[in-house]
Short mmCIF file of C-alpha atoms in Angstrom, two decimals:
data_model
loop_
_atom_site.label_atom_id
_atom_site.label_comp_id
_atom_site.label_asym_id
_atom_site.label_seq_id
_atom_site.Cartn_x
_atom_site.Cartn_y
_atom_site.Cartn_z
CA UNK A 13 0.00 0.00 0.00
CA UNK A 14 2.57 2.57 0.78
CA UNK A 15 5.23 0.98 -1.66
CA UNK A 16 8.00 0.90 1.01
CA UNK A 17 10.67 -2.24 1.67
CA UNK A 18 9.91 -2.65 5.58
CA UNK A 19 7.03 -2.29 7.06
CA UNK A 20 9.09 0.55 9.48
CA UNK A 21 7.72 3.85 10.15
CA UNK A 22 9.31 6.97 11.39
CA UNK A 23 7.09 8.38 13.84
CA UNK A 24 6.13 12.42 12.74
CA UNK A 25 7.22 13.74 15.96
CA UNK A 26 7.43 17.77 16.72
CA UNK A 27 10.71 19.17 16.98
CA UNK A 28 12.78 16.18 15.48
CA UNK A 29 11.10 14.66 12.62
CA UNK A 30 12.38 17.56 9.87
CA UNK A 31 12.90 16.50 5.97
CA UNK A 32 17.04 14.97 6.92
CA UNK A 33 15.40 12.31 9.33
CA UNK A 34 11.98 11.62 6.81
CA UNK A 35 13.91 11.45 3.81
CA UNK A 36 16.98 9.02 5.46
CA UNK A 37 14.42 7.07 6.59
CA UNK A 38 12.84 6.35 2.97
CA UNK A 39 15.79 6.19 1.37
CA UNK A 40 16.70 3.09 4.30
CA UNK A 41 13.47 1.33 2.71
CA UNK A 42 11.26 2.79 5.57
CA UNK A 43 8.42 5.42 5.56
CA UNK A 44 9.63 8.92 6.59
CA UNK A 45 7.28 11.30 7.78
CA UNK A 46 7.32 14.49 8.30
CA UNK A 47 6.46 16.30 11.91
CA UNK A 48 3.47 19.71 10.60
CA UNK A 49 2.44 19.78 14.23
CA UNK A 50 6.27 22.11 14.95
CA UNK A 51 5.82 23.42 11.55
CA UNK A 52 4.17 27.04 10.60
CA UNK A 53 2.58 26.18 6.61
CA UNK A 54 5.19 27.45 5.11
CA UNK A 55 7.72 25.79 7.28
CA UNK A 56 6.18 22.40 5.82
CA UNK A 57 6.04 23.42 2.47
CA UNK A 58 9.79 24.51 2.65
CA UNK A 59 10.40 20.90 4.25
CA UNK A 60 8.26 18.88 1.95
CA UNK A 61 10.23 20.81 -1.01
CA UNK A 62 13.59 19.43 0.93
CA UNK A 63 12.38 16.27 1.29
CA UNK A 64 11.31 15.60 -2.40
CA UNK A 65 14.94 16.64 -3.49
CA UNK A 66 16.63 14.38 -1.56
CA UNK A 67 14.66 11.26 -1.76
CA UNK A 68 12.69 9.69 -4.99
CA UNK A 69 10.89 7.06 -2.47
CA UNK A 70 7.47 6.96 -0.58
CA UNK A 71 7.70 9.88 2.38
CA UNK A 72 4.01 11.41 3.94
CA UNK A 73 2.99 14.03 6.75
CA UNK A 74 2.09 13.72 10.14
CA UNK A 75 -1.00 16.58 10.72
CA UNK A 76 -2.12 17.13 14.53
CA UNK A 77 -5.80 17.25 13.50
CA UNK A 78 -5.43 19.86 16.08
CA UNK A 79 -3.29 22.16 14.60
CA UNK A 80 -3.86 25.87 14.75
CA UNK A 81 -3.67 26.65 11.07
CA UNK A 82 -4.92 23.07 9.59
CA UNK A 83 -6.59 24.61 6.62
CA UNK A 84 -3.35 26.24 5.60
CA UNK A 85 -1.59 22.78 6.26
CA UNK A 86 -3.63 20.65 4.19
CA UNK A 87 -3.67 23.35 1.23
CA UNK A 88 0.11 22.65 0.99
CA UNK A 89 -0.48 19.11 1.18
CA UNK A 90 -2.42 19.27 -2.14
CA UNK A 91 0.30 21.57 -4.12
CA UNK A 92 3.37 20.14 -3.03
CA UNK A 93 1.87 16.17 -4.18
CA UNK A 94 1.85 14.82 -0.72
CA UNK A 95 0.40 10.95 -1.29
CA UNK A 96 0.43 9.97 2.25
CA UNK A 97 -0.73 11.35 5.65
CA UNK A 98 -1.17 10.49 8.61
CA UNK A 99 -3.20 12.22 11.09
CA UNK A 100 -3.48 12.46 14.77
CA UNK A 101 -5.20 14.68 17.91
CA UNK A 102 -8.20 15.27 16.62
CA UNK A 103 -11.28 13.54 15.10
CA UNK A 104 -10.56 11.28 11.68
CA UNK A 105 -14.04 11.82 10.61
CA UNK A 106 -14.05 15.73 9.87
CA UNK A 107 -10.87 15.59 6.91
CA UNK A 108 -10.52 11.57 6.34
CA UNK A 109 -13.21 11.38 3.57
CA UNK A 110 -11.44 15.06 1.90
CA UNK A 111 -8.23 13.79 2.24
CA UNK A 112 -8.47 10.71 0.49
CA UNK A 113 -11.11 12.25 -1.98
CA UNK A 114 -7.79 13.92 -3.04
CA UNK A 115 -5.97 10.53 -3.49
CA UNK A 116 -4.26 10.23 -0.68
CA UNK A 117 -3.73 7.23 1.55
CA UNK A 118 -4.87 8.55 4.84
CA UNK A 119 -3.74 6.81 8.73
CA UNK A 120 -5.26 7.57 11.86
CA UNK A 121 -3.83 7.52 15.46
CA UNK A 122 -5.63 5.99 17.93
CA UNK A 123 -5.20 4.67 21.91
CA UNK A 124 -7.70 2.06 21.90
CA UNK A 125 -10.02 0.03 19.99
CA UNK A 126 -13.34 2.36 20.38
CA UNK A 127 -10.85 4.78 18.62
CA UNK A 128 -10.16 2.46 15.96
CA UNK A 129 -13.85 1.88 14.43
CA UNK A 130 -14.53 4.94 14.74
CA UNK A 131 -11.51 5.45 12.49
CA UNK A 132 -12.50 2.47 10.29
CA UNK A 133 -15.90 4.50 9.99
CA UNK A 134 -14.56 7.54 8.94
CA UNK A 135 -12.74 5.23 5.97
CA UNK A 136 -8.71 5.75 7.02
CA UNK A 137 -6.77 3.25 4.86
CA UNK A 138 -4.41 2.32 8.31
CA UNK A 139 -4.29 2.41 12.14
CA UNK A 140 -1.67 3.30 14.03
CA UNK A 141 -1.98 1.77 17.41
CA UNK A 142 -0.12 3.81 20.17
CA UNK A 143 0.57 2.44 23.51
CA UNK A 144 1.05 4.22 26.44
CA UNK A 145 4.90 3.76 26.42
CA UNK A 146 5.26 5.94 23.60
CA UNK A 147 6.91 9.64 24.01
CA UNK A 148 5.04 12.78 23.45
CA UNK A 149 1.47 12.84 23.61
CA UNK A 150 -0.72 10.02 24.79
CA UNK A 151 -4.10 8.57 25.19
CA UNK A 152 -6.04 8.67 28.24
CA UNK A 153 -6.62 5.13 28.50
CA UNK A 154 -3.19 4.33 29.43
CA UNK A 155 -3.28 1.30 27.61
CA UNK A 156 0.42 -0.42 26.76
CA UNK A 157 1.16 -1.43 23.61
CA UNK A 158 1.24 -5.60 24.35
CA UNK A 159 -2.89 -5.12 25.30
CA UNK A 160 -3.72 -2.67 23.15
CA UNK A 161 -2.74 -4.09 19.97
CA UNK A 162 -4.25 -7.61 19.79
CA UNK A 163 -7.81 -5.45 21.19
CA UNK A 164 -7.20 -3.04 18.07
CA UNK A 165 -6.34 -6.64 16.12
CA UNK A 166 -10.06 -7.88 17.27
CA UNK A 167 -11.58 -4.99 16.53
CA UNK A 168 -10.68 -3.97 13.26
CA UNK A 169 -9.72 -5.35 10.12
CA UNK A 170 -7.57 -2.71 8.44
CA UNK A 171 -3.86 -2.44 8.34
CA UNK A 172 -2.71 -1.99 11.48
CA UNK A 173 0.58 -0.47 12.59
CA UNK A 174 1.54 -1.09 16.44
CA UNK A 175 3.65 1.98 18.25
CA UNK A 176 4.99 2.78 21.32
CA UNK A 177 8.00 1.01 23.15
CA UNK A 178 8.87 -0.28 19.44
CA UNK A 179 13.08 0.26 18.48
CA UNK A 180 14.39 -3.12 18.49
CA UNK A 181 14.03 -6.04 16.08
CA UNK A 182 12.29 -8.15 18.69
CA UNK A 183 9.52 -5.28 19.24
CA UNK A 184 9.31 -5.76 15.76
CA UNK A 185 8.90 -9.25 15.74
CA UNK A 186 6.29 -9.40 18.86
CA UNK A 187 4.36 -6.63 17.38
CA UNK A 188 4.10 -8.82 14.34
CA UNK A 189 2.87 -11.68 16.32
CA UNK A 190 0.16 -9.55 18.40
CA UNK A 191 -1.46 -9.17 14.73
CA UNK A 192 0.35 -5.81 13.54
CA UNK A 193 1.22 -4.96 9.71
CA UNK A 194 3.69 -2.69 10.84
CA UNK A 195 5.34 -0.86 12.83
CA UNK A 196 5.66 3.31 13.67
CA UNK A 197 9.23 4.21 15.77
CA UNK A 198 9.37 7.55 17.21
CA UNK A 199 12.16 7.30 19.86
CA UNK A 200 14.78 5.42 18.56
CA UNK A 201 14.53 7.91 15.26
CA UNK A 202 14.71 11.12 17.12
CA UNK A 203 17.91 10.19 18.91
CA UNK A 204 19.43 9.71 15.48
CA UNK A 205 21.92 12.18 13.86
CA UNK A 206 19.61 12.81 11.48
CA UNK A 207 17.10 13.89 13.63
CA UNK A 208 16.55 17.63 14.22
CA UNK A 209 15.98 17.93 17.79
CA UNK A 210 19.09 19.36 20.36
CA UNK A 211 22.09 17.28 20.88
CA UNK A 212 21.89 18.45 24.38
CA UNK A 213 18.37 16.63 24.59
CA UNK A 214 19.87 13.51 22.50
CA UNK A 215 22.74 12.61 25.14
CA UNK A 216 20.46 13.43 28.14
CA UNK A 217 18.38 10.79 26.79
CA UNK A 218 20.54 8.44 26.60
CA UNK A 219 21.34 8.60 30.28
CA UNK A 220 17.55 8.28 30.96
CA UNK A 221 17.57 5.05 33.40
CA UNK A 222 14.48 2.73 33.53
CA UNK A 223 11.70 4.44 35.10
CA UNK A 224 12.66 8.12 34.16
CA UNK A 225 9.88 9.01 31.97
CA UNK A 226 6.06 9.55 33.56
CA UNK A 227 2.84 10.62 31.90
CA UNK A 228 2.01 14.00 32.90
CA UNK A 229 -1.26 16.36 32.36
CA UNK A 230 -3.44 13.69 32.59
CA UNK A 231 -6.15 16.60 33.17
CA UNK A 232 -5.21 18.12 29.75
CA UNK A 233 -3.43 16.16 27.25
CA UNK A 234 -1.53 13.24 28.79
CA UNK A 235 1.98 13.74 27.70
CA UNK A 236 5.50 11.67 28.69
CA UNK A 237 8.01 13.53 30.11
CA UNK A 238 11.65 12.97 31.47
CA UNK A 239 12.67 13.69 34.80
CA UNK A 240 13.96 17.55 34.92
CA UNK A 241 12.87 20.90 37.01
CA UNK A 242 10.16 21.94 35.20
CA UNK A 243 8.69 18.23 35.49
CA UNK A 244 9.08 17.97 38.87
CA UNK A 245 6.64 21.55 39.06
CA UNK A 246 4.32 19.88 37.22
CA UNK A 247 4.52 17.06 39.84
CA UNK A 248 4.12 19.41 42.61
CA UNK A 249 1.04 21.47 40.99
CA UNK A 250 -0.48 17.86 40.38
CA UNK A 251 0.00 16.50 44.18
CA UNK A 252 -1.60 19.93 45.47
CA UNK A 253 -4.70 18.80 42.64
CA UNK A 254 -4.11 21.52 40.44
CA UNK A 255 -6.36 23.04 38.19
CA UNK A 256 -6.89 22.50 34.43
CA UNK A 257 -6.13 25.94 34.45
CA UNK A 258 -3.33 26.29 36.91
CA UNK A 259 -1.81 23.66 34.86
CA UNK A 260 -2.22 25.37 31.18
CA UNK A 261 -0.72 28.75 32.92
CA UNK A 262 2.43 26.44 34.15
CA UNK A 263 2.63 25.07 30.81
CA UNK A 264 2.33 27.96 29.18
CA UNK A 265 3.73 28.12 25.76
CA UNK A 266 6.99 26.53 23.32
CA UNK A 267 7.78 24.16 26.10
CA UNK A 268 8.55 21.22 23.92
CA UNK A 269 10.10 23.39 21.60
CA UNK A 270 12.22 24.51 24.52
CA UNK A 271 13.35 21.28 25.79
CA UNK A 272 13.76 19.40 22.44
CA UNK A 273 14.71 21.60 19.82
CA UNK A 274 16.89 24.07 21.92
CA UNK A 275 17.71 21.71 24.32
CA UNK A 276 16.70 23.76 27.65
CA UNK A 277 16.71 20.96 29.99
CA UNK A 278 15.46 22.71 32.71
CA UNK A 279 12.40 24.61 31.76
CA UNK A 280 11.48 22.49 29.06
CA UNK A 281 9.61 20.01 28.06
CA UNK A 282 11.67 16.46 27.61
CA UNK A 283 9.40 14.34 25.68
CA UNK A 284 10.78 10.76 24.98
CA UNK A 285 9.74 7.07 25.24
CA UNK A 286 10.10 4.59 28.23
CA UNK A 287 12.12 3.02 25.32
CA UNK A 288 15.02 5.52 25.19
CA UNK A 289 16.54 3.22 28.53
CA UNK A 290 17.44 0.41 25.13
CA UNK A 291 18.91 3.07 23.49
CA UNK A 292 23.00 3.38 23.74
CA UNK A 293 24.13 5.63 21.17
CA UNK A 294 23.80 8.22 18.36
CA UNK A 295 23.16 6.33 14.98
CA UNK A 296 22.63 7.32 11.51
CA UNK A 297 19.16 6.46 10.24
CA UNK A 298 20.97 3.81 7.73
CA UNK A 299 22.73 2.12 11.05
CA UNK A 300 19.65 2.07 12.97
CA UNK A 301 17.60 0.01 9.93
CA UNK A 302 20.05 -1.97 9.59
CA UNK A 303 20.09 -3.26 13.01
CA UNK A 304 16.48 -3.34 13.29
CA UNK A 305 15.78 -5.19 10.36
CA UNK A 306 18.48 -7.77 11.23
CA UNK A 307 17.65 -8.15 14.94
CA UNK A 308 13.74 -8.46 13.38
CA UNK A 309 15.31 -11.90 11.05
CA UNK A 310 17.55 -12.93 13.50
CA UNK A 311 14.67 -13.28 16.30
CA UNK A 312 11.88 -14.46 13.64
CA UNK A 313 14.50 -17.80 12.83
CA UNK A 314 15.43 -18.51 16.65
CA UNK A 315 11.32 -19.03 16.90
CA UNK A 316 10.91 -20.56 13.69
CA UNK A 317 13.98 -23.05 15.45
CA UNK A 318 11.40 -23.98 18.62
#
């Protein structure tokens, strides 16, 4: 369907997921995407421009559904030739049916399987199933990957692409098995060198131990953060049972931008995956594939062996 190699896709994540990373990730035989939800319209278009030059292989958008200026966004989606979106923080019903009216192949986010028909309903061509594991922004069921998969699998009978706590071959593998098509990586991929976000917020994720990441404004948007200062405040406002409002006035504005693109790793935002504790080093894209694919083979013969 989206005439890639491996069934591997680069999560569109804000801050790191710029035209270097989507197009290194096509050009490994993945699907790149790239991240609208940091971008201003223009921004994209510049990227998508980028992107086309330095790849000739599949490569699609990631659109927040929520995104301040999505009419602007999806009118540059349409002139620059974009064939593949995905879409995510919002409702799939109110642009699926435009979208793909404009031939493209249209997935949907979703945190659990009520999510999923209604996706199916609104006519996406793919599901992305993302468990609570995975960095960023998060469902409020809370459900991990492992359960919510197989429940999507049950469910639905589309494509589906399992993410969250996905960035080894034997992720790959046991997504596979749970009834996945696919898979979407977001963590591994933005601690590439291809990535955009800091370097500063690269290394301090790699000394993230187990347990360093918790989901945060469960009262707004659930969202995993690292340990840091400005975490810990939102800890504190939390514990004293903070407002929805107290909480948007501590959040306030460009945090994520903050802590992942400029690398502030005290006031920002440090959004990762529980699965940056696997991760050891800075990789290229091409490296990372590599491995994954061959960890993926190696793993599916040892269990072909039993």
């Amino acid at each position: 369907m989206l005439g890639i190699r491996f069934p591997v896709i680069q999560g569109g994540m804000a801050w790191c997921s710029g035209w270097k990373l989507a197009s290194a990730v096509s050009n490994s035989g993945g699907l790149g995407l790239l991240g609208a939800g940091s971008m201003t319209p223009e921004v994209l278009r510049e990227h998508i421009r980028k992107c086309h030059q330095a790849t000739d292989r599949p490569f699609g958008v990631n659109v927040p559904l929520q995104h301040a200026e999505i009419n602007e966004i999806i009118e540059i989606l349409i002139e620059e030739g974009i064939k593949i979106v995905f879409t995510s923080a919002g409702d799939p019903c109110e642009w699926t049916g435009w979208l793909k009216g404009k031939g493209m192949i249209v997935a949907h986010v979703v945190s659990s399987s009520r999510q999923a028909q209604k996706a199916e309903k609104a006519g996406v061509d793919l599901i992305v199933a993302e468990g609570v594991e995975a960095g960023g922004h998060n469902g409020r069921e809370e459900t991990t990957t492992f359960c919510l998969i197989p429940s999507v699998r049950k469910n639905s009978s589309l494509p589906l692409i399992a993410a969250g706590g996905i960035a080894t071959g034997a992720g790959f593998l046991a997504a596979m098995t749970l009834g996945a098509e696919g898979i979407q990586i977001g963590t591994r991929f933005a601690l590439t060198q291809e990535s955009s976000a800091s370097e500063v917020f690269k290394q301090y994720c790699l000394e993230l131990g187990e347990g360093a990441t918790r989901l945060m404004f469960r009262k707004l948007v659930p969202v995993r953060l690292a340990e840091n200062p400005f975490r810990r405040q939102v800890e504190e406002a939390e514990a004293r049972g903070a407002s929805e409002e107290d909480l948007l006035s501590l959040l306030g504005s460009g945090r994520a931008w903050m802590g992942i693109f400029q690398g502030d790793l005290s006031e920002g935002e440090i959004e990762i995956g529980q699965v940056a504790t696997l991760v050891e080093r800075i990789q290229t894209v091409e490296e990372v594939m590599k491995e994954i694919v061959e960890e993926y083979l190696e793993a599916l013969f040892k269990r072909n062996e039993w």
